Tab-separated table of C-alpha atoms and ligand atoms in Angstrom:
chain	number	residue	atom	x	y	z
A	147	UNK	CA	-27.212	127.186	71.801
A	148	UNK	CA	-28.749	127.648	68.489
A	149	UNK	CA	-28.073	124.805	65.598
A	150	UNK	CA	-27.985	124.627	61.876
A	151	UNK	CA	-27.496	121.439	59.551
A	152	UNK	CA	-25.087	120.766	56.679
A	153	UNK	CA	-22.814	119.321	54.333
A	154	UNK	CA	-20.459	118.996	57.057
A	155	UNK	CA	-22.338	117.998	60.167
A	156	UNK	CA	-24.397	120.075	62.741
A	157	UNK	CA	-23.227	123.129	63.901
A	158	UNK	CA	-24.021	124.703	67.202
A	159	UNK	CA	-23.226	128.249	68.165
A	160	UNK	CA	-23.724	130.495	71.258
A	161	UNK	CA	-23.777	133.781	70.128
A	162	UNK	CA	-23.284	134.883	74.039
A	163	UNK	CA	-19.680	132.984	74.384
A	164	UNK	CA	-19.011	133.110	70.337
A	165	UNK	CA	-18.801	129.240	70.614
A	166	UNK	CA	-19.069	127.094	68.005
A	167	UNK	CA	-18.624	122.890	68.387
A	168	UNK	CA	-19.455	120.941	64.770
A	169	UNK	CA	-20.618	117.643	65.463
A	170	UNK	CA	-18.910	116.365	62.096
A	171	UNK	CA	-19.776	112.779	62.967
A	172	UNK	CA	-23.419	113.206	62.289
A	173	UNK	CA	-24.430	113.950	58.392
A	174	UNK	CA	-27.799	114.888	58.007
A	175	UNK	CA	-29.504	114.371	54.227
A	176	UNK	CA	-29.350	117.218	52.050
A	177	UNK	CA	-33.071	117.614	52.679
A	178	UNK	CA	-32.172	118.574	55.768
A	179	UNK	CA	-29.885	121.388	55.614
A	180	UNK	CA	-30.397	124.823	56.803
A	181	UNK	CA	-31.687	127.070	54.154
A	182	UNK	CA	-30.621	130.415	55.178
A	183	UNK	CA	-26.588	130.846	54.700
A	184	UNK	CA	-24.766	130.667	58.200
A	185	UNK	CA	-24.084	134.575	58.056
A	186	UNK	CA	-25.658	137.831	56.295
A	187	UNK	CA	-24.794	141.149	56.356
A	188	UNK	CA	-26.740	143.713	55.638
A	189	UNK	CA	-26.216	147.214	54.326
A	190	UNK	CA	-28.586	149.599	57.003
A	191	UNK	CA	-27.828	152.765	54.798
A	192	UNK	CA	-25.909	153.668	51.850
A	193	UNK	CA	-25.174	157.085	54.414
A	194	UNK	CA	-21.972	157.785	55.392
A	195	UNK	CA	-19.789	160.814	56.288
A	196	UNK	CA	-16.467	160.031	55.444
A	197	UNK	CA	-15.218	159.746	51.683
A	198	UNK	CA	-13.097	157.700	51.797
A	199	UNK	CA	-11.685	156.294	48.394
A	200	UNK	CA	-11.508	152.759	48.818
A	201	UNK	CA	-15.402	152.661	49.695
A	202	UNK	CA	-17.152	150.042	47.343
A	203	UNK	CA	-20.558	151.558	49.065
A	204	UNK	CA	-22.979	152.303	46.177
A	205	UNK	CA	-22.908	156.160	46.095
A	206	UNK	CA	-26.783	156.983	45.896
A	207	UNK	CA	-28.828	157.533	48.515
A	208	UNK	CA	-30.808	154.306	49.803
A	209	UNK	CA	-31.569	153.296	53.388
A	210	UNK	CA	-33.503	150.254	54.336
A	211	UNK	CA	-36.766	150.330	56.452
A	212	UNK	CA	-37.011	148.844	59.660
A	213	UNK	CA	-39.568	146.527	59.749
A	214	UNK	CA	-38.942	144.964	56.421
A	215	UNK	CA	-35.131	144.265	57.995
A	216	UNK	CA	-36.964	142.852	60.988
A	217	UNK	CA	-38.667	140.248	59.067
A	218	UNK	CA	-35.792	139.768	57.030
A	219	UNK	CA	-34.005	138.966	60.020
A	220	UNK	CA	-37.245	136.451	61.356
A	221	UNK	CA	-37.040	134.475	58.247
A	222	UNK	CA	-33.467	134.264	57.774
A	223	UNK	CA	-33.258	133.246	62.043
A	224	UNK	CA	-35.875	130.280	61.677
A	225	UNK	CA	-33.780	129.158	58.614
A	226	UNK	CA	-30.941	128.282	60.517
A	227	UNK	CA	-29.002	131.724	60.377
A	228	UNK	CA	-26.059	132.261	62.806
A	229	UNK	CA	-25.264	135.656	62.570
A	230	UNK	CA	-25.932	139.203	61.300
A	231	UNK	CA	-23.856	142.217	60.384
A	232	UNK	CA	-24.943	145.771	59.537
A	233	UNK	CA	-22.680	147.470	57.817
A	234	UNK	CA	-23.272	150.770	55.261
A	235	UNK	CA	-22.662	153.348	54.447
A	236	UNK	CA	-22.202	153.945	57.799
A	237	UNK	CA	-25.171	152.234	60.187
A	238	UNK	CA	-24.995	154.367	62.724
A	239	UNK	CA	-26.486	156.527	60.353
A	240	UNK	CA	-29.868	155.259	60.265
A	241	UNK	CA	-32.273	157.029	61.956
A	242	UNK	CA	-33.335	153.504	63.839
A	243	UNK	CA	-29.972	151.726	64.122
A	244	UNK	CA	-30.341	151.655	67.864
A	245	UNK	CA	-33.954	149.937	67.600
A	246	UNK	CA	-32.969	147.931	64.904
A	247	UNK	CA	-30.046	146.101	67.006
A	248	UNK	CA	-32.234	145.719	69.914
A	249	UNK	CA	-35.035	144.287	68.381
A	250	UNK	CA	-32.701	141.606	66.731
A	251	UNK	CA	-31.143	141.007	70.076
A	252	UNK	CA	-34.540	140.126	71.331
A	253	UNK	CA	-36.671	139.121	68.901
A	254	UNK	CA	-34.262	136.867	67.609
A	255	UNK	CA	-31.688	134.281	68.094
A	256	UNK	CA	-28.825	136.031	65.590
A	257	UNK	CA	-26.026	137.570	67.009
A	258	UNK	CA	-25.770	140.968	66.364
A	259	UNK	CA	-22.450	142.851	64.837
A	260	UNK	CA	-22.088	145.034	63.200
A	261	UNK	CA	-19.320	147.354	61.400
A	262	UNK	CA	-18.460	151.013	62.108
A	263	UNK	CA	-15.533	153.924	61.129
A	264	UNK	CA	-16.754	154.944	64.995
A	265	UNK	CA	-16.397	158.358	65.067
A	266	UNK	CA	-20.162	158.164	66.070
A	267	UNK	CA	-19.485	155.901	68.747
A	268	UNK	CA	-20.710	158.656	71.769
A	269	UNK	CA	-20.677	157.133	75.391
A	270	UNK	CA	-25.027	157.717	74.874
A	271	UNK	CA	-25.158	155.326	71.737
A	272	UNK	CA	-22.926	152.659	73.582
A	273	UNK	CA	-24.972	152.669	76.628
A	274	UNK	CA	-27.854	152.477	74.055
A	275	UNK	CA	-26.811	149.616	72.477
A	276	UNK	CA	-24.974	147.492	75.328
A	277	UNK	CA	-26.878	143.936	75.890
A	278	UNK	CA	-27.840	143.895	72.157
A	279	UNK	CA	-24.184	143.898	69.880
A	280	UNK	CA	-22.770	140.369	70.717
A	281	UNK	CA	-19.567	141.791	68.382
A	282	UNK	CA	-18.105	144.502	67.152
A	283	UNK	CA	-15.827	146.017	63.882
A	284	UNK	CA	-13.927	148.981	63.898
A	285	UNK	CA	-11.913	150.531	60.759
A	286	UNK	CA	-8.086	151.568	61.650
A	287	UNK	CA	-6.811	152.412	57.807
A	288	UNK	CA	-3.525	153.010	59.874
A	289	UNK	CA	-2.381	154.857	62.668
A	290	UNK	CA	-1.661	158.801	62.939
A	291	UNK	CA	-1.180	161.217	59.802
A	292	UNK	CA	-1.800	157.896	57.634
A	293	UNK	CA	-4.929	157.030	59.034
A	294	UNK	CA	-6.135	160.604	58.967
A	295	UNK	CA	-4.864	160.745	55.266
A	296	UNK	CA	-6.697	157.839	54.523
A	297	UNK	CA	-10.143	158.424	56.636
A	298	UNK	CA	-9.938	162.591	56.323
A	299	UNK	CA	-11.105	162.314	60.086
A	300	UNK	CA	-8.275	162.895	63.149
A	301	UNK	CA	-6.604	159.818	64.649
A	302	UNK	CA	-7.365	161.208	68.343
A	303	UNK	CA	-11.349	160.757	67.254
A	304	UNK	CA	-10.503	157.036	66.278
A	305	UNK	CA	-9.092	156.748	69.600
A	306	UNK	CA	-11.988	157.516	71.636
A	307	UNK	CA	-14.462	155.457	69.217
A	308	UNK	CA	-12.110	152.508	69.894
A	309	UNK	CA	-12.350	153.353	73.763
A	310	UNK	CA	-16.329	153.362	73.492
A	311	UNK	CA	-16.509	150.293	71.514
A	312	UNK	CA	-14.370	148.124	74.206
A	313	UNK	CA	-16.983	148.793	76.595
A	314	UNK	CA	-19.437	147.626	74.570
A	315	UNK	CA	-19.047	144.055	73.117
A	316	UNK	CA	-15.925	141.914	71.941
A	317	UNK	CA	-14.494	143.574	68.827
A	318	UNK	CA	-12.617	143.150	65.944
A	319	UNK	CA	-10.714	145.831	64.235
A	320	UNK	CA	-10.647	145.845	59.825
A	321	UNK	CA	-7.630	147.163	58.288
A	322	UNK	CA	-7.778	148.080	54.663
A	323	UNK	CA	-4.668	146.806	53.313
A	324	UNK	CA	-3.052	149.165	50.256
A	325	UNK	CA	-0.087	150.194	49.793
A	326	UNK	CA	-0.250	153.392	52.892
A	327	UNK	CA	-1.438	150.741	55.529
A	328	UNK	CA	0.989	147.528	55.304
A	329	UNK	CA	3.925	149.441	56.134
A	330	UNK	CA	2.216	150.199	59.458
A	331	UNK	CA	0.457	146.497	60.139
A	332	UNK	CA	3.162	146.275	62.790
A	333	UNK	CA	1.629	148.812	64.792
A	334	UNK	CA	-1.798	148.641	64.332
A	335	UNK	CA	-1.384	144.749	65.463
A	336	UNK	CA	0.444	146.557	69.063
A	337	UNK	CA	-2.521	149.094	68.775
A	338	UNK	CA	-5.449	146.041	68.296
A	339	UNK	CA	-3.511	144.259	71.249
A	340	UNK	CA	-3.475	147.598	73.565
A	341	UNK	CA	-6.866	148.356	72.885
A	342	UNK	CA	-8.053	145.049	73.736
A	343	UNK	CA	-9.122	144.299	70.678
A	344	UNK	CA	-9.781	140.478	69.992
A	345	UNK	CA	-9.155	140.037	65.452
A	346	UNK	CA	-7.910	141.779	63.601
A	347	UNK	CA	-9.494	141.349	59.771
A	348	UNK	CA	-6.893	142.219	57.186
A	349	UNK	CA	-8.921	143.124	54.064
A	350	UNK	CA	-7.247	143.819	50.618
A	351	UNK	CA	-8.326	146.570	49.143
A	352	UNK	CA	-10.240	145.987	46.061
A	353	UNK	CA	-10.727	148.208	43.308
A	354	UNK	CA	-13.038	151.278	42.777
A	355	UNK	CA	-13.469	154.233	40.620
A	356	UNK	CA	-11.136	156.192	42.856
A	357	UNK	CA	-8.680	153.704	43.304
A	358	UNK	CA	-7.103	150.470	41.933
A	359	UNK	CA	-6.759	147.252	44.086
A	360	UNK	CA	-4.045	146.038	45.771
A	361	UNK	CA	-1.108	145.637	43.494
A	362	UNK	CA	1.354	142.979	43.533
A	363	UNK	CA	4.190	144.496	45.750
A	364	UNK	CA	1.851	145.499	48.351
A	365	UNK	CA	0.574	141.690	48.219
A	366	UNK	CA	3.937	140.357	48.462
A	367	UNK	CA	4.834	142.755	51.828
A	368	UNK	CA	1.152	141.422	52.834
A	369	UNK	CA	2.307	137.570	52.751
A	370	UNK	CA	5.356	138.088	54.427
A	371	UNK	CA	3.529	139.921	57.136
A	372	UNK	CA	1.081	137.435	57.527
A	373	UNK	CA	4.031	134.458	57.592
A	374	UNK	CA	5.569	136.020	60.121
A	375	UNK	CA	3.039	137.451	62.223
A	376	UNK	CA	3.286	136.355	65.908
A	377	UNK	CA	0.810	138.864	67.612
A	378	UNK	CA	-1.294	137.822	70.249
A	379	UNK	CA	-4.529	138.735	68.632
A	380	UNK	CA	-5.990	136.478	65.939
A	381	UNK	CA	-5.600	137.131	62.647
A	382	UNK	CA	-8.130	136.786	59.844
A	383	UNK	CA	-8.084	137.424	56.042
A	384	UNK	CA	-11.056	138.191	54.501
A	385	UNK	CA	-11.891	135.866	51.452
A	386	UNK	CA	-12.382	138.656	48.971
A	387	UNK	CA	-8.695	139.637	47.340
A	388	UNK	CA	-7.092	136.928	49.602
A	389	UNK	CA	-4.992	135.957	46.422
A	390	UNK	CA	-2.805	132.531	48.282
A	391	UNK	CA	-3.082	134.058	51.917
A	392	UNK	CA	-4.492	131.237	54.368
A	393	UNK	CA	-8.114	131.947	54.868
A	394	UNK	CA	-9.710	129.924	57.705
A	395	UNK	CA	-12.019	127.282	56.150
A	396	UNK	CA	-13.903	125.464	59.080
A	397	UNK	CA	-16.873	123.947	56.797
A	398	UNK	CA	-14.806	123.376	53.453
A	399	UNK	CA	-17.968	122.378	51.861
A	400	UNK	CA	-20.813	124.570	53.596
A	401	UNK	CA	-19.737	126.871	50.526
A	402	UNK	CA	-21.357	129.973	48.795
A	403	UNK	CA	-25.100	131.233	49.385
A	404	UNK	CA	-24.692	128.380	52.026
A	405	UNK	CA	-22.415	130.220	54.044
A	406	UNK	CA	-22.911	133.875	53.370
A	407	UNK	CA	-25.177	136.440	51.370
A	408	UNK	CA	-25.455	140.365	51.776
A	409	UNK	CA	-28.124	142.413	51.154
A	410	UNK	CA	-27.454	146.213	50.087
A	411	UNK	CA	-29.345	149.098	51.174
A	412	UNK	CA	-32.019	148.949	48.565
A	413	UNK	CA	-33.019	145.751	49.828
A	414	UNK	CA	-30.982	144.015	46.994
A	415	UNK	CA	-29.923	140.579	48.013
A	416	UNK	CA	-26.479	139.270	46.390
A	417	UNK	CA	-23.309	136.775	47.119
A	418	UNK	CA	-21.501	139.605	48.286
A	419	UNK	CA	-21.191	143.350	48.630
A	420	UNK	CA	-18.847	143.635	45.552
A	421	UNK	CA	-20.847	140.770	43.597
A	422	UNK	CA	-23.020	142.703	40.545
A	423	UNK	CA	-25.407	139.899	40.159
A	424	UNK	CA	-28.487	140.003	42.512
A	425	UNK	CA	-32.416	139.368	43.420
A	426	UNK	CA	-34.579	142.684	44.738
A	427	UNK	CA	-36.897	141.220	47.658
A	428	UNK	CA	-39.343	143.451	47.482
A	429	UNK	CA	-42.449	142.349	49.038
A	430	UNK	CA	-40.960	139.110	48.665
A	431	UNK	CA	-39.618	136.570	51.495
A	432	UNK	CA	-35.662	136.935	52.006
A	433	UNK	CA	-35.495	132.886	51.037
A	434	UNK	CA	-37.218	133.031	47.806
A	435	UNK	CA	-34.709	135.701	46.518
A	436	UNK	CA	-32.269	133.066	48.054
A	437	UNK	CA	-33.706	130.140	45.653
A	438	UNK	CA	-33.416	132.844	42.668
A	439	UNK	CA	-30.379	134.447	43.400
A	440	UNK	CA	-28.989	130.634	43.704
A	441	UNK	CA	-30.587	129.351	40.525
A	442	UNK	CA	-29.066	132.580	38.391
A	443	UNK	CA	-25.495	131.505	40.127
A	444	UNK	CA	-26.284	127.813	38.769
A	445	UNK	CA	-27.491	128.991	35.638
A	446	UNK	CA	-24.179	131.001	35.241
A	447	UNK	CA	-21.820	128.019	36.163
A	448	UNK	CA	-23.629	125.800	33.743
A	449	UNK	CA	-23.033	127.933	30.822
A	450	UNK	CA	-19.401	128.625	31.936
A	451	UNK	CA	-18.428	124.855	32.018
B	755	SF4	S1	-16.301	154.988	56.413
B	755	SF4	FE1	-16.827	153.116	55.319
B	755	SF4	S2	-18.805	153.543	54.354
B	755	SF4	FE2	-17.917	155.513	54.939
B	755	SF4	S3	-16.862	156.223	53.109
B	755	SF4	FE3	-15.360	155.153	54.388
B	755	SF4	S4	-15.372	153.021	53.630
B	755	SF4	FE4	-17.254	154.036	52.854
C-alpha cells in the first residue's frame, strides 16, 4: 500500500484493490505533507479523431514526449502521488501510449487510468495493455442515434470498445450531460450496469466555442435524476459544473493543487483542464511548476480579497 500525508490524516491506497483507509486520527505537521497533489492527469496528445463539439481539447497539434512524462510521473510518485490519468485528445493516439502505461505500471507506484472514446480499443491494444491500466473511462454521450449524433461515430463501434475495455481493468463510463444525453441517463445507467461497468461519472457539459454549457433546465432534469437515482452502479459528479449536485468530498480540506493538477499536451501544468492560468515545465521539475503555479493561485486570491 502506498501512503501520502495531509491536512486530514494519512492516507493509504492500493492501487491493485482501489482501496483507500484514512487514518484521520493521526495529523502530521504541515511540514510533513505530501507535495505532489493526490491525482494528475495528463493530456498524452492534443490528437483525436472525433469532433465532437463539446471537446474543451486545445485544437492545435501538441503531443507530449515520453520520457519527459516518465520523469514527470517519477517525481510526482516519490511526492506522494496516488494516481494518474491520460487523457487527450485521444491517448490512444500517441505513438507510445502502450509503452507509456507500462512503464508507469512498473516503474512506478501510480495507478494507471486513463480515459478513452474507445473506438480504438482493438482486442491487440487490450492484450497490450492488460497488467498495466489499474482503471478505466469510457465516453457513452448516449445510447443509439443520440450517441452517434453526438460522437459522429456508430453506436455498434461503442459497443465493442466497451466489450474490450471490460476485459481489461475495472472501468468507469463518463457521460456528458447536455441537453441530448439526460433524457437518456436512464438507460445508459441499465447500459453501465449490463456492461459491467463499475461508475458512472456524470459530467456537465461546460462551454466551448461550438457550444454553450449546460443550461438551467437541463440542470434541473440533472438534480432530479441524481435525487432519485437508485442504480446499482455508483454514481459520481464531477466537480467542474456540479452547480448544488452532491460531489463526494472524502478529504474536505486536502483541497486544490493538493488534491489534483493536469498537465496539457504541451507540457503545460494547470489546476485543471479548463483552468487558463498555468506554469510550462520545460526542462524544469514537475514540483517547481507546482510551487509557481501555487504561488500565482495565492497571488490571485490575495488581490481578490
Ligand atoms: S473524443 Fe474526446 S478528445 Fe476527441 S473530440 Fe471528442 S471530446 Fe474531444
Amino acid at each position: 500500500m502506498k501512503s501520502r500525508t495531509g491536512p486530514n490524516g494519512v492516507h493509504l491506497f492500493d492501487r491493485l484493490s482501489g482501496l483507500n483507509v484514512l487514518l484521520d486520527e493521526l495529523r502530521p505537521e504541515k511540514a510533513a505533507w505530501s507535495t505532489s497533489p493526490r491525482q494528475v492527469s495528463i493530456a498524452l496528445t492534443n490528437v483525436c479523431d472525433l469532433h465532437c463539439a463539446y471537446c474543451y481539447a486545445p485544437k492545435h497539434k501538441a503531443s507530449l514526449h515520453t520520457d519527459q512524462v516518465l520523469g514527470w510521473l517519477k517525481e510526482l510518485d516519490n511526492e506522494g502521488c496516488f494516481g494518474i490519468g491520460f487523457g487527450g485528445g485521444e491517448p490512444t493516439l500517441h505513438p507510445d501510449f502502450v509503452d507509456i502505461c507500462k512503464r508507469a505500471a512498473r516503474e512506478t507506484q501510480l495507478a494507471v487510468t486513463f480515459t478513452t472514446h474507445g473506438h480504438r480499443l482493438t482486442p491487440q491494444l487490450v492484450e497490450h495493455l492488460k497488467g498495466s491500466i489499474h482503471f478505466a473511462r469510457i465516453s457513452v454521450d448516449g445510447v443509439g442515434r443520440t450517441y452517434e449524433k453526438q460522437r459522429g461515430k456508430k453506436f455498434a463501434s461503442l459497443l465493442r470498445g466497451m466489450e474490450s475495455i471490460a476485459n481489461l481493468s475495472p472501468f468507469g463510463i463518463n457521460v456528458v450531460v447536455n441537453e441530448h444525453t439526460v433524457a437518456e441517463l436512464d438507460v445508459i445507467s441499465e447500459l453501465a450496469q449490463k456492461v459491467g461497468a463499475s461508475e458512472l461519472l456524470l459530467l456537465p457539459q461546460q462551454a466551448t466555442t461550438a457550444v454553450a454549457s449546460m443550461d438551467k433546465m437541463v440542470g434541473r432534469a440533472l438534480q432530479d435524476w441524481v435525487s432519485n437515482y437508485r442504480g446499482k452502479v455508483r454514481l459520481a459528479v464531477s466537480e467542474v459544473g456540479a452547480s448544488g449536485l452532491p460531489t463526494c468530498d472524502p478529504l474536505p480540506d486536502e483541497r486544490g493543487l493538493q488534491s489534483y493538477a493536469h498537465i496539457d499536451a504541451s507540457g503545460v501544468l494547470r489546476a485543471s483542464s479548463y483552468s487558463p492560468a498555468g506554469v510550462k515545465i520545460g526542462d524544469a521539475s514537475v514540483l517547481w511548476a507546482l510551487k509557481q503555479l501555487r504561488n500565482t493561485v495565492e497571488i490571485k486570491r490575495e488581490n481578490q480579497s
